[in-house]
Structures are given as C-alpha cells and as structure tokens.
Amino acid sequence: MLIREAEEKDVLDIKDLYFNFLTKYPPKEEQDIEAWKQLINEFNKSERLYLLVVEEDNRIVSSVQLAIIPSLTHNIRAFAVVENVVTHEAYRKKGFASMLLQEAIKIAQNKNCYKISLETGSNRESTLNFYKENGFEMDTKHSFLKRL
C-alpha cells in the first residue's frame, strides 16, 4: 500500500473510482482523458491543490482531493477544503480513506491552515461516523449549494 499524489498514469483508475463509486449520476458524455491528464499535472505543479491516492495491487483504490485556499482572515491564514473522498468498493473497510484524510490534515497543518472542512451528501450514520472518527465535527454552519 502506497499513499502518494496522483500521476498522469493513474487517470483511468481515478476515472473508474469517480464514475463507479463517487456519484450516482456520472456524466453520460464521453470524457476527455487528455484533459483529465492535464488537470492531474496541474495538481502536481500547484502548491495549493492535491489529488492524493492510495495505490494497492498496482491500481488506485482510494482518492481524496485537497485545496488550500488563501484567506485575509485569521491573520492571513489559509483554510483547506476536502472533496471527493472515494474508495473502490472492493477495498473499503481497510482504512485507506482514513489514511488519505490524515495525510490531507497533515498537509493543511503544514500549510498553516486555520481549518479544514468537508461536506458529504450522505446521511448514512456510518459515513457521518467515519468523518467524526477522523477528527471532523458536525458544525453549526449551514452549507448552501448551487449547481452550475
């Protein structure tokens, strides 16, 4: 098992994760794999964007995105946002997503972020407990979403 940043060669495994295990409604149109590769390369060049993966059995089985966002508040300290926490169904309950979240938290701490946040669309108790077990608290703030 290896935790690392995604590389261009991982693109098909990541696409499989996103399309089969992240969303109920994947896009129907054909995806531009070259554009996906370009975006992965942009992540790797950035000091604020991370696409973390777990490699197991020579494939990508879990992934987390992390964005570090500069802020003028909190003595000009950035904040971090976690998105797209996903693990292949056959590799769940092995701690991979927890390892990725802990790595994301470590990166955010090293970047001197004052907070790290995430949202989940799941109301399942097991999912909510998973985030709590990884140090996240249910907040009193409200989240609003407008799909574009």
Steps between C-alpha positions, in 0.01 A plus 500: 500500500636838399359849567614756246390781273324390184694476177394518139526119470223466764234669292293196404494362855392840634231529234375154599488601867310820429254351254424177684528586868480877554178606336166344419478708182828495304507705180363320199726676252841361410777637719809669359775290659768739376326784687493281813875438461563874461306571817692237695821666381366838615436352844859380512640841406290684757594566860131537586329209326544134583356183356604232748464132419553157651667250271434135583537194279646724225184709474354816654238391753432817699526873439453838670525852361636782717502872423689759704322835467668828600302722733521852633350391831656321798823700470522421127492124556365274227227243543472157341212322330474125446293368210432174321586248771458165326613140538445210263227275636728194514753690715273660759536443876880478466570852628612647167267802504596569863868493405434746218301731727780494757750585225276788386479627859880482530544700179251762620683528833835536322347777286393674825129478419266609776233243406424213268145437387309249297143427401329172440181434313447187705264478796612146583603466862807297402624777270443771759675290765791443261562875480458543875750219561746691283475813716229693318208648692150574383490879484221741574565685175270438207618392161331627185550362153416633156583262218631671189 
